[in-house]
Amino acid sequence: MEVSGGPGRGIHPAKGIAVEIRLDELARLLGGTLKGDPTLICRGANPPGQAAADEVTMILEPQRREEMEGTEALAVIVTGEIESLDRAQILVEDPHQALATAVKHFRPPIELTLPPTGIAPGADVAASARIHPSATIGKGVKIGHRSLIMPGVVIMPGCVIGDDCVLHAGVTLYEYTQLADRVVVHAGTVIGANGFGYRQEQGRHVPKAQLGYVRIESDVEIGACVTIDRGSYGPTQIGEGTKIDNQVMIAHNCQIGRHNLICSQVGIAGSCRTGDYVVLAGQVGLKDHITLGDHAIVGAQAGVMDDCDGDQVYLGSPAMPQRDQMQIFALQRKLPEMRRELKTLRKQLAVLEQRLNSDPAETVDGANGQPDADTDTSKQRAA
Amino acid sequence: MEVSGGPGRGIHPAKGIAVEIRLDELARLLGGTLKGDPTLICRGANPPGQAAADEVTMILEPQRREEMEGTEALAVIVTGEIESLDRAQILVEDPHQALATAVKHFRPPIELTLPPTGIAPGADVAASARIHPSATIGKGVKIGHRSLIMPGVVIMPGCVIGDDCVLHAGVTLYEYTQLADRVVVHAGTVIGANGFGYRQEQGRHVPKAQLGYVRIESDVEIGACVTIDRGSYGPTQIGEGTKIDNQVMIAHNCQIGRHNLICSQVGIAGSCRTGDYVVLAGQVGLKDHITLGDHAIVGAQAGVMDDCDGDQVYLGSPAMPQRDQMQIFALQRKLPEMRRELKTLRKQLAVLEQRLNSDPAETVDGANGQPDADTDTSKQRAA
Amino acid sequence: MEVSGGPGRGIHPAKGIAVEIRLDELARLLGGTLKGDPTLICRGANPPGQAAADEVTMILEPQRREEMEGTEALAVIVTGEIESLDRAQILVEDPHQALATAVKHFRPPIELTLPPTGIAPGADVAASARIHPSATIGKGVKIGHRSLIMPGVVIMPGCVIGDDCVLHAGVTLYEYTQLADRVVVHAGTVIGANGFGYRQEQGRHVPKAQLGYVRIESDVEIGACVTIDRGSYGPTQIGEGTKIDNQVMIAHNCQIGRHNLICSQVGIAGSCRTGDYVVLAGQVGLKDHITLGDHAIVGAQAGVMDDCDGDQVYLGSPAMPQRDQMQIFALQRKLPEMRRELKTLRKQLAVLEQRLNSDPAETVDGANGQPDADTDTSKQRAA
């Protein structure tokens, strides 16, 4: 099944068709000024790094301009024209606000409302798909061939499910969630809930925009009671073939690579990226905005606070390369011994010092043939 | 919407009205002796610290009498009269048992039974509230204006939901759970299950009384797959404006303050208290009976084993103030170096000792103009 | 209620009866050669250590032959005949494959398909059991006397529930799950999902066989949002009287003992075993294949990486006996002090060394009555 609403593409939940807009119209919509070809057709809006060749993105901080060099995006929302950037640009005062407006144009927020019982009239369900009567399928949902939707599953409006997917009992997909083909989701899992992002206003936490969605690529298997939050503007993404164990938490904007193994109770904070074939053992935690290289392995209960290169094993909290951490673990066990040694050294040093302080006399005495002082310090040393 | 059954107030699930009793009748019910005004009207029972001005509470251990000084409670259940206490007192043999009896009077345990399909006859649902047909609304439940109850939600008898609340798909509220206004609960979350409290009897774990409930104040947002257990006698409480991320666990009797931010996979054991504006980062754990001051911040994966003052950052497991913990983290990385230094010091000391032991002779020899010994020790030192 | 399909016994989901086979037929089915009495009747297949007296098991690696000495199994699948083994043996080339075939014979994999709404025709529900109309009860399910199945519960085909069990709202039991009597399962819990086991083939993770099931013994209470995965071939088992708190994860093949207390957010990796009366505090993690002795206690957030004897307390990550870990925790706090001491020792040693190097002269000078050098080193020492 072709998922017509690919990553970041708007699908009108009621119509099930992709939205298009000319760049000059988009600039007008955003209250901005267009520098570039007004006739270009834009088909989506996404954050930097996630925008496709027919989509608009934004750039906020000047130091991030370099990131734009390689962007595929059709157009970029900017505060001031960037001469060096070979792309259409829309000049606005508040790029965040403008991107939010563009995102809402392409993926209009769906007013939270009760879905009708069973399959909503507008839904597009393949004839070979099997839907349990107790499941709820919202407006504009697409379900591919042979997919199986078990009892109590709730699929909110605008979701797209590919072919041969299995959604076990009680799974909830929030609006606009996208599953490619052969995705298996075990019971009780919740995909697409709001990200945990707030700003403080007059002493109260006010939710930030949570206009994004979740995109799960093909052949992903997701365990029971897993939670994966939607992105802020674009997708939280799980790469092809990745396997996720029970009770894993993946926060908003994360970009999980292909063929990862993410064990039980792992928690990944917002905007993390993992390469391909990354392994996260049980109860691992990743701080927000962490990047892990391909084939990185993080040991159980580790807490990753900094980016990690690939092809290495990391352990501990805070996490560090295995070799270093193993040495530290070993030395922690030797701390009692080290402390005892320190004490011994202190004593020995004191003895030496005392001997040395008495040495001038001793030496003189020694020259006089009196060895008694030496015997005394020996005793002290043994004490 | 006014929640007529406020914290700790009994509401007859069938009648939806608050229960009242004169103090003399209450004393008779508890099999105790009243010292005080028999005509006073008691409207609830709650543990110390949670009892309102028209409620009864109890005091068990003499050393906790100080806590009573500031209590608002109308009456106190005691084992022996406390002269210094300016409150009505009910003298009983077993205050725990008596409080349990009082709690059961005001909030009679609801026999676990199948709720009818859909909305139970006795439920009081505002006309503007929207309830999905697949949701289950138990006897005596109240639901306020404009609240939205999504598919598969189960609300057990005696629950009270305020105005403008949203309960996403598959949320379960156990009996007597109270949500104030504008509370949002994401999919799969379970509020009000039994606390994890057992006593051992003849080698078997027997559940302790779980007669309490959960009270969520206004403007709280709760993530997906969160669990919040009911109190033992009174409420487990979440303060106004607090935001809770996915997969958080809050155990029985906890009193979470206002405007807290509790990140994903945090676990808070029984009877903890947090002040206002507390922040708990991902995977933090709190031991039972911990108190955190206002504006305390606990870093990711930290394990809090002792009470923490406010306005400070805590890190590590066991947790300590950030400054101390950062120093320890840094020094742990230096353990290999420290161990090498210890070894070096040991060697240098041995050399010195040896030199000193040979010094008397050396000195004499030196005086004789033979510098060879000195050269030797230099070699040893370099080794 | 007698659970006729005990651990590892096959029950035809459609028929609800146990499956029997003669050993000679079984050998033929497995493509193997039988050494032993062909007329013996085999009634189940299970992994080593879990096979009953009328069941077949397997033995793979020669070094594990010792494990077989005490096996109750009726017959053992082997690669070559073991003379010393007093059991019927079935010789095959690939014992893993053969055991999988045997397991499938006794507990035929149920094709994942939509259960009908409500109670499936083939289900055997006691008259006194109460089933909510929104619950789903699959083919061949047995439910004992007085058991209570709350709204939204999904019980897949082949499950067996004993007497007086309570399954709270939204619980999911995957196929073949077995609950003995008086088992309480709180809302949102998922029992029997696939274990997290994959093998890599051409760069893709391919699920390993997950032919097993979950067996919960009597008087077990399981909290909300818990996940317990099925075994690979045989049962993941929870012993009698054990209590499990919210959000606990128990992986495939685990054998949890009797009367354990497993606190919230504990994660137990695959194939672990715990003795009786084991206590795991909050957020504890167990590496796979760990064994904990009777009455072992593991403190909050500990990470168990090695087997632990019983009757001891373990702390820390990696976990070690309490006494050792407490000492290390205490010494970690002393690391700054230790480092300062090292520095001081280094300086003192340097001073001593310098003094000693100058001593020959000093001594001579001292003999000359010039104490200045001594004064100088005192200054250095104080610096």
mmCIF file of N, CA and C in Angstrom, chain B residues 112-117 136 154 156 172 174 188 190 196 198 203-205 225 227 229 247-249 265-267 283-285 301-303 317-318 320 327-328 331-332 334 337-338 341 345 348-349 352 355-356 359 363 381, chain C residues 130-133 148-151 166 168-169 186-188 219 221 224-225 240-241 243-247 259-265 277 283 301 329 332-333 335-336 338-339 342 345-346 349 352-353 356-357 360 363:
data_model
loop_
_atom_site.group_PDB
_atom_site.id
_atom_site.type_symbol
_atom_site.label_atom_id
_atom_site.label_comp_id
_atom_site.label_asym_id
_atom_site.label_seq_id
_atom_site.Cartn_x
_atom_site.Cartn_y
_atom_site.Cartn_z
ATOM 1 N N LEU B 112 -16.808 -4.486 44.742
ATOM 2 C CA LEU B 112 -16.363 -4.582 43.366
ATOM 3 C C LEU B 112 -17.368 -5.405 42.570
ATOM 4 N N THR B 113 -17.983 -4.770 41.622
ATOM 5 C CA THR B 113 -19.011 -5.457 40.858
ATOM 6 C C THR B 113 -18.991 -4.915 39.431
ATOM 7 N N LEU B 114 -19.617 -5.616 38.529
ATOM 8 C CA LEU B 114 -19.618 -5.177 37.140
ATOM 9 C C LEU B 114 -20.441 -3.904 36.986
ATOM 10 N N PRO B 115 -19.861 -2.854 36.419
ATOM 11 C CA PRO B 115 -20.698 -1.702 36.089
ATOM 12 C C PRO B 115 -21.583 -2.067 34.894
ATOM 13 N N PRO B 116 -22.749 -1.456 34.803
ATOM 14 C CA PRO B 116 -23.575 -1.714 33.623
ATOM 15 C C PRO B 116 -22.911 -1.113 32.377
ATOM 16 N N THR B 117 -23.322 -1.518 31.228
ATOM 17 C CA THR B 117 -22.785 -0.965 29.979
ATOM 18 C C THR B 117 -23.170 0.506 29.865
ATOM 19 N N THR B 136 -17.478 3.427 29.969
ATOM 20 C CA THR B 136 -18.297 2.883 31.059
ATOM 21 C C THR B 136 -18.308 3.894 32.198
ATOM 22 N N VAL B 154 -13.032 3.859 31.401
ATOM 23 C CA VAL B 154 -13.846 3.228 32.445
ATOM 24 C C VAL B 154 -13.773 4.088 33.704
ATOM 25 N N MET B 156 -15.183 4.188 37.430
ATOM 26 C CA MET B 156 -15.877 3.340 38.397
ATOM 27 C C MET B 156 -16.753 4.182 39.331
ATOM 28 N N THR B 172 -8.541 4.425 32.889
ATOM 29 C CA THR B 172 -9.360 3.805 33.939
ATOM 30 C C THR B 172 -9.276 4.616 35.227
ATOM 31 N N TYR B 174 -10.413 4.229 39.075
ATOM 32 C CA TYR B 174 -11.029 3.378 40.092
ATOM 33 C C TYR B 174 -12.006 4.211 40.933
ATOM 34 N N GLY B 188 -4.514 5.203 28.305
ATOM 35 C CA GLY B 188 -3.929 4.064 28.992
ATOM 36 C C GLY B 188 -3.588 4.302 30.449
ATOM 37 N N VAL B 190 -3.971 4.771 34.475
ATOM 38 C CA VAL B 190 -4.805 4.117 35.491
ATOM 39 C C VAL B 190 -4.687 4.891 36.801
ATOM 40 N N PHE B 196 0.381 -0.498 47.010
ATOM 41 C CA PHE B 196 1.161 -1.730 47.169
ATOM 42 C C PHE B 196 1.581 -1.823 48.628
ATOM 43 N N TYR B 198 1.277 -4.429 52.013
ATOM 44 C CA TYR B 198 0.913 -5.749 52.532
ATOM 45 C C TYR B 198 1.514 -5.923 53.918
ATOM 46 N N GLY B 203 3.342 -16.242 56.812
ATOM 47 C CA GLY B 203 4.088 -16.467 55.582
ATOM 48 C C GLY B 203 3.400 -16.019 54.305
ATOM 49 N N ARG B 204 2.251 -15.348 54.447
ATOM 50 C CA ARG B 204 1.559 -14.866 53.249
ATOM 51 C C ARG B 204 1.413 -13.344 53.326
ATOM 52 N N HIS B 205 1.461 -12.687 52.166
ATOM 53 C CA HIS B 205 1.277 -11.238 52.130
ATOM 54 C C HIS B 205 -0.213 -10.923 52.064
ATOM 55 N N CYS B 225 -0.167 6.000 30.027
ATOM 56 C CA CYS B 225 0.326 4.852 30.791
ATOM 57 C C CYS B 225 0.919 5.251 32.135
ATOM 58 N N THR B 227 0.474 5.586 36.284
ATOM 59 C CA THR B 227 -0.317 4.943 37.343
ATOM 60 C C THR B 227 -0.218 5.778 38.615
ATOM 61 N N ASP B 229 -1.721 5.534 42.491
ATOM 62 C CA ASP B 229 -2.487 4.667 43.399
ATOM 63 C C ASP B 229 -3.267 5.469 44.432
ATOM 64 N N GLN B 247 4.218 7.222 31.679
ATOM 65 C CA GLN B 247 4.825 6.109 32.423
ATOM 66 C C GLN B 247 5.370 6.512 33.780
ATOM 67 N N VAL B 248 4.812 7.545 34.375
ATOM 68 C CA VAL B 248 5.187 7.907 35.738
ATOM 69 C C VAL B 248 4.365 7.055 36.710
ATOM 70 N N MET B 249 4.973 6.697 37.838
ATOM 71 C CA MET B 249 4.285 5.942 38.879
ATOM 72 C C MET B 249 4.266 6.764 40.161
ATOM 73 N N GLN B 265 8.769 8.197 33.328
ATOM 74 C CA GLN B 265 9.313 7.032 34.032
ATOM 75 C C GLN B 265 9.806 7.335 35.439
ATOM 76 N N VAL B 266 9.411 8.475 35.985
ATOM 77 C CA VAL B 266 9.706 8.744 37.394
ATOM 78 C C VAL B 266 8.872 7.797 38.256
ATOM 79 N N GLY B 267 9.462 7.328 39.352
ATOM 80 C CA GLY B 267 8.737 6.490 40.306
ATOM 81 C C GLY B 267 8.784 7.123 41.693
ATOM 82 N N GLN B 283 13.168 9.167 34.878
ATOM 83 C CA GLN B 283 13.622 7.957 35.579
ATOM 84 C C GLN B 283 14.081 8.201 37.006
ATOM 85 N N VAL B 284 13.765 9.355 37.562
ATOM 86 C CA VAL B 284 14.080 9.611 38.967
ATOM 87 C C VAL B 284 13.257 8.671 39.852
ATOM 88 N N GLY B 285 13.841 8.254 40.965
ATOM 89 C CA GLY B 285 13.104 7.473 41.948
ATOM 90 C C GLY B 285 13.125 8.158 43.306
ATOM 91 N N GLN B 301 17.538 10.039 36.489
ATOM 92 C CA GLN B 301 17.983 8.767 37.066
ATOM 93 C C GLN B 301 18.424 8.866 38.517
ATOM 94 N N ALA B 302 18.280 10.020 39.128
ATOM 95 C CA ALA B 302 18.686 10.147 40.525
ATOM 96 C C ALA B 302 17.765 9.320 41.409
ATOM 97 N N GLY B 303 18.308 8.879 42.547
ATOM 98 C CA GLY B 303 17.539 8.120 43.522
ATOM 99 C C GLY B 303 17.551 8.857 44.854
ATOM 100 N N SER B 317 22.583 8.640 42.474
ATOM 101 C CA SER B 317 21.847 7.622 43.211
ATOM 102 C C SER B 317 22.820 6.905 44.128
ATOM 103 N N PRO B 318 22.760 7.132 45.445
ATOM 104 C CA PRO B 318 21.825 8.019 46.137
ATOM 105 C C PRO B 318 22.082 9.489 45.811
ATOM 106 N N MET B 320 22.468 13.518 45.917
ATOM 107 C CA MET B 320 23.029 14.549 46.796
ATOM 108 C C MET B 320 23.054 15.870 46.023
ATOM 109 N N GLN B 327 31.237 16.859 41.722
ATOM 110 C CA GLN B 327 32.618 16.655 42.157
ATOM 111 C C GLN B 327 32.933 15.156 42.240
ATOM 112 N N ILE B 328 31.969 14.403 42.774
ATOM 113 C CA ILE B 328 32.183 12.959 42.895
ATOM 114 C C ILE B 328 32.247 12.303 41.514
ATOM 115 N N LEU B 331 35.572 13.019 40.190
ATOM 116 C CA LEU B 331 36.639 12.274 40.873
ATOM 117 C C LEU B 331 36.576 10.788 40.552
ATOM 118 N N GLN B 332 35.362 10.271 40.305
ATOM 119 C CA GLN B 332 35.276 8.866 39.894
ATOM 120 C C GLN B 332 36.056 8.652 38.603
ATOM 121 N N LYS B 334 38.594 10.205 37.875
ATOM 122 C CA LYS B 334 40.015 10.323 38.197
ATOM 123 C C LYS B 334 40.517 9.145 39.042
ATOM 124 N N GLU B 337 43.657 7.498 37.872
ATOM 125 C CA GLU B 337 44.797 8.368 38.129
ATOM 126 C C GLU B 337 45.161 8.340 39.620
ATOM 127 N N MET B 338 44.118 8.402 40.460
ATOM 128 C CA MET B 338 44.367 8.381 41.903
ATOM 129 C C MET B 338 45.069 7.091 42.316
ATOM 130 N N GLU B 341 48.626 7.234 41.341
ATOM 131 C CA GLU B 341 49.356 8.114 42.252
ATOM 132 C C GLU B 341 49.675 7.425 43.569
ATOM 133 N N LEU B 345 53.274 7.020 45.063
ATOM 134 C CA LEU B 345 53.624 7.497 46.403
ATOM 135 C C LEU B 345 54.211 6.370 47.251
ATOM 136 N N GLN B 348 57.699 5.816 46.104
ATOM 137 C CA GLN B 348 58.603 6.901 46.498
ATOM 138 C C GLN B 348 58.903 6.834 47.988
ATOM 139 N N LEU B 349 57.842 6.512 48.734
ATOM 140 C CA LEU B 349 57.994 6.430 50.174
ATOM 141 C C LEU B 349 58.958 5.310 50.540
ATOM 142 N N LEU B 352 62.384 6.468 49.884
ATOM 143 C CA LEU B 352 62.830 7.403 50.914
ATOM 144 C C LEU B 352 63.199 6.658 52.182
ATOM 145 N N ARG B 355 66.369 4.928 51.796
ATOM 146 C CA ARG B 355 67.481 5.881 51.864
ATOM 147 C C ARG B 355 67.748 6.288 53.298
ATOM 148 N N LEU B 356 66.630 6.558 54.012
ATOM 149 C CA LEU B 356 66.767 7.041 55.370
ATOM 150 C C LEU B 356 67.409 5.965 56.250
ATOM 151 N N ASP B 359 70.790 6.107 55.589
ATOM 152 C CA ASP B 359 71.352 7.446 55.700
ATOM 153 C C ASP B 359 72.468 7.590 56.725
ATOM 154 N N THR B 363 75.385 9.311 55.420
ATOM 155 C CA THR B 363 75.806 10.635 55.874
ATOM 156 C C THR B 363 77.275 10.610 56.282
ATOM 157 N N ARG B 381 64.410 5.844 42.454
ATOM 158 C CA ARG B 381 63.288 6.763 42.399
ATOM 159 C C ARG B 381 62.681 6.805 40.985
ATOM 160 N N ARG C 130 -18.739 -13.438 36.357
ATOM 161 C CA ARG C 130 -19.412 -12.269 35.786
ATOM 162 C C ARG C 130 -18.508 -11.614 34.745
ATOM 163 N N ILE C 131 -19.001 -11.475 33.546
ATOM 164 C CA ILE C 131 -18.215 -10.971 32.420
ATOM 165 C C ILE C 131 -18.873 -9.691 31.906
ATOM 166 N N HIS C 132 -18.135 -8.592 31.869
ATOM 167 C CA HIS C 132 -18.716 -7.355 31.335
ATOM 168 C C HIS C 132 -18.987 -7.507 29.838
ATOM 169 N N PRO C 133 -20.096 -6.961 29.387
ATOM 170 C CA PRO C 133 -20.441 -7.114 27.965
ATOM 171 C C PRO C 133 -19.388 -6.554 27.020
ATOM 172 N N LEU C 148 -14.376 -12.331 38.013
ATOM 173 C CA LEU C 148 -14.990 -11.064 37.618
ATOM 174 C C LEU C 148 -14.145 -10.466 36.499
ATOM 175 N N ILE C 149 -14.749 -10.260 35.360
ATOM 176 C CA ILE C 149 -14.022 -9.740 34.189
ATOM 177 C C ILE C 149 -14.606 -8.373 33.861
ATOM 178 N N MET C 150 -13.803 -7.334 34.095
ATOM 179 C CA MET C 150 -14.295 -5.957 34.026
ATOM 180 C C MET C 150 -14.315 -5.437 32.569
ATOM 181 N N PRO C 151 -14.807 -4.209 32.389
ATOM 182 C CA PRO C 151 -14.973 -3.676 31.033
ATOM 183 C C PRO C 151 -13.674 -3.653 30.234
ATOM 184 N N VAL C 166 -9.971 -11.652 39.626
ATOM 185 C CA VAL C 166 -10.501 -10.357 39.192
ATOM 186 C C VAL C 166 -9.575 -9.789 38.130
ATOM 187 N N HIS C 168 -9.212 -6.440 36.161
ATOM 188 C CA HIS C 168 -9.722 -5.071 36.101
ATOM 189 C C HIS C 168 -9.740 -4.559 34.657
ATOM 190 N N ALA C 169 -10.281 -3.360 34.529
ATOM 191 C CA ALA C 169 -10.558 -2.797 33.204
ATOM 192 C C ALA C 169 -9.342 -2.813 32.282
ATOM 193 N N HIS C 186 -4.629 -5.792 37.880
ATOM 194 C CA HIS C 186 -5.147 -4.426 37.802
ATOM 195 C C HIS C 186 -5.142 -3.889 36.366
ATOM 196 N N ALA C 187 -5.799 -2.760 36.234
ATOM 197 C CA ALA C 187 -6.133 -2.206 34.919
ATOM 198 C C ALA C 187 -4.911 -1.982 34.028
ATOM 199 N N GLY C 188 -5.093 -2.222 32.762
ATOM 200 C CA GLY C 188 -4.084 -1.883 31.769
ATOM 201 C C GLY C 188 -2.936 -2.863 31.650
ATOM 202 N N ASP C 219 -3.290 -16.668 44.233
ATOM 203 C CA ASP C 219 -3.101 -15.584 45.203
ATOM 204 C C ASP C 219 -2.040 -14.581 44.781
ATOM 205 N N GLU C 221 -1.155 -11.049 43.118
ATOM 206 C CA GLU C 221 -1.789 -9.783 42.752
ATOM 207 C C GLU C 221 -0.824 -9.019 41.860
ATOM 208 N N ALA C 224 -1.143 -2.309 38.053
ATOM 209 C CA ALA C 224 -1.611 -1.704 36.802
ATOM 210 C C ALA C 224 -0.453 -1.503 35.828
ATOM 211 N N CYS C 225 -0.734 -1.628 34.549
ATOM 212 C CA CYS C 225 0.246 -1.385 33.487
ATOM 213 C C CYS C 225 1.501 -2.242 33.639
ATOM 214 N N GLU C 240 3.155 -18.714 43.568
ATOM 215 C CA GLU C 240 2.012 -18.493 44.459
ATOM 216 C C GLU C 240 2.251 -17.355 45.452
ATOM 217 N N GLY C 241 1.243 -16.521 45.597
ATOM 218 C CA GLY C 241 1.265 -15.501 46.640
ATOM 219 C C GLY C 241 2.148 -14.304 46.360
ATOM 220 N N LYS C 243 3.358 -10.755 44.974
ATOM 221 C CA LYS C 243 2.663 -9.497 44.732
ATOM 222 C C LYS C 243 3.537 -8.604 43.856
ATOM 223 N N ILE C 244 2.948 -8.078 42.804
ATOM 224 C CA ILE C 244 3.678 -7.297 41.800
ATOM 225 C C ILE C 244 3.042 -5.920 41.696
ATOM 226 N N ASP C 245 3.858 -4.888 41.838
ATOM 227 C CA ASP C 245 3.371 -3.511 41.823
ATOM 228 C C ASP C 245 3.213 -3.004 40.376
ATOM 229 N N ASN C 246 2.743 -1.779 40.240
ATOM 230 C CA ASN C 246 2.494 -1.184 38.920
ATOM 231 C C ASN C 246 3.759 -1.086 38.063
ATOM 232 N N GLN C 247 3.560 -1.162 36.748
ATOM 233 C CA GLN C 247 4.620 -0.866 35.765
ATOM 234 C C GLN C 247 5.840 -1.759 35.912
ATOM 235 N N HIS C 259 5.638 -15.838 46.982
ATOM 236 C CA HIS C 259 5.589 -14.795 48.005
ATOM 237 C C HIS C 259 6.678 -13.737 47.811
ATOM 238 N N ASN C 260 7.038 -13.458 46.583
ATOM 239 C CA ASN C 260 7.928 -12.340 46.299
ATOM 240 C C ASN C 260 7.145 -11.036 46.424
ATOM 241 N N LEU C 261 7.873 -9.947 46.692
ATOM 242 C CA LEU C 261 7.306 -8.597 46.600
ATOM 243 C C LEU C 261 8.118 -7.843 45.550
ATOM 244 N N ILE C 262 7.475 -7.497 44.456
ATOM 245 C CA ILE C 262 8.194 -6.859 43.361
ATOM 246 C C ILE C 262 7.614 -5.462 43.177
ATOM 247 N N CYS C 263 8.392 -4.464 43.567
ATOM 248 C CA CYS C 263 7.885 -3.089 43.622
ATOM 249 C C CYS C 263 7.860 -2.448 42.239
ATOM 250 N N SER C 264 7.321 -1.255 42.226
ATOM 251 C CA SER C 264 7.003 -0.572 40.976
ATOM 252 C C SER C 264 8.226 -0.354 40.081
ATOM 253 N N GLN C 265 8.001 -0.484 38.782
ATOM 254 C CA GLN C 265 8.984 -0.165 37.744
ATOM 255 C C GLN C 265 10.209 -1.076 37.773
ATOM 256 N N TYR C 277 10.064 -15.521 48.764
ATOM 257 C CA TYR C 277 10.176 -14.367 49.652
ATOM 258 C C TYR C 277 11.273 -13.395 49.229
ATOM 259 N N GLN C 283 12.255 0.194 40.797
ATOM 260 C CA GLN C 283 13.179 0.481 39.691
ATOM 261 C C GLN C 283 14.398 -0.427 39.648
ATOM 262 N N GLN C 301 16.545 0.841 42.697
ATOM 263 C CA GLN C 301 17.397 1.251 41.568
ATOM 264 C C GLN C 301 18.630 0.383 41.383
ATOM 265 N N PHE C 329 29.514 3.665 48.889
ATOM 266 C CA PHE C 329 28.771 4.933 48.859
ATOM 267 C C PHE C 329 29.430 5.959 49.793
ATOM 268 N N GLN C 332 32.715 7.118 48.360
ATOM 269 C CA GLN C 332 32.544 8.021 47.218
ATOM 270 C C GLN C 332 32.372 9.447 47.716
ATOM 271 N N ARG C 333 31.659 9.576 48.820
ATOM 272 C CA ARG C 333 31.480 10.910 49.391
ATOM 273 C C ARG C 333 32.811 11.451 49.919
ATOM 274 N N LEU C 335 35.626 10.980 48.408
ATOM 275 C CA LEU C 335 36.589 11.110 47.313
ATOM 276 C C LEU C 335 37.265 12.490 47.292
ATOM 277 N N PRO C 336 36.518 13.570 47.474
ATOM 278 C CA PRO C 336 37.202 14.876 47.488
ATOM 279 C C PRO C 336 38.275 14.934 48.578
ATOM 280 N N MET C 338 39.802 12.372 49.900
ATOM 281 C CA MET C 338 40.899 11.470 49.543
ATOM 282 C C MET C 338 41.836 12.137 48.544
ATOM 283 N N ARG C 339 41.224 12.853 47.615
ATOM 284 C CA ARG C 339 42.052 13.518 46.605
ATOM 285 C C ARG C 339 42.921 14.608 47.238
ATOM 286 N N LEU C 342 45.743 12.934 48.961
ATOM 287 C CA LEU C 342 46.762 12.491 48.011
ATOM 288 C C LEU C 342 47.692 13.645 47.671
ATOM 289 N N LEU C 345 49.889 14.453 50.603
ATOM 290 C CA LEU C 345 50.943 13.446 50.743
ATOM 291 C C LEU C 345 52.042 13.671 49.707
ATOM 292 N N ARG C 346 51.589 13.985 48.496
ATOM 293 C CA ARG C 346 52.542 14.211 47.418
ATOM 294 C C ARG C 346 53.499 15.356 47.776
ATOM 295 N N LEU C 349 55.754 14.470 50.682
ATOM 296 C CA LEU C 349 56.786 13.554 50.222
ATOM 297 C C LEU C 349 57.872 14.317 49.468
ATOM 298 N N LEU C 352 59.992 16.077 51.898
ATOM 299 C CA LEU C 352 60.896 15.138 52.561
ATOM 300 C C LEU C 352 62.049 14.764 51.647
ATOM 301 N N GLU C 353 61.670 14.526 50.409
ATOM 302 C CA GLU C 353 62.682 14.100 49.441
ATOM 303 C C GLU C 353 63.748 15.185 49.289
ATOM 304 N N LEU C 356 65.831 15.380 52.182
ATOM 305 C CA LEU C 356 66.758 14.266 52.244
ATOM 306 C C LEU C 356 67.904 14.475 51.257
ATOM 307 N N ASN C 357 67.503 15.018 50.078
ATOM 308 C CA ASN C 357 68.542 15.258 49.074
ATOM 309 C C ASN C 357 69.559 16.286 49.572
ATOM 310 N N PRO C 360 72.616 15.519 53.365
ATOM 311 C CA PRO C 360 74.033 15.299 53.602
ATOM 312 C C PRO C 360 74.726 16.615 53.915
ATOM 313 N N THR C 363 73.215 18.128 57.096
ATOM 314 C CA THR C 363 73.737 17.502 58.293
ATOM 315 C C THR C 363 75.110 18.068 58.628
#
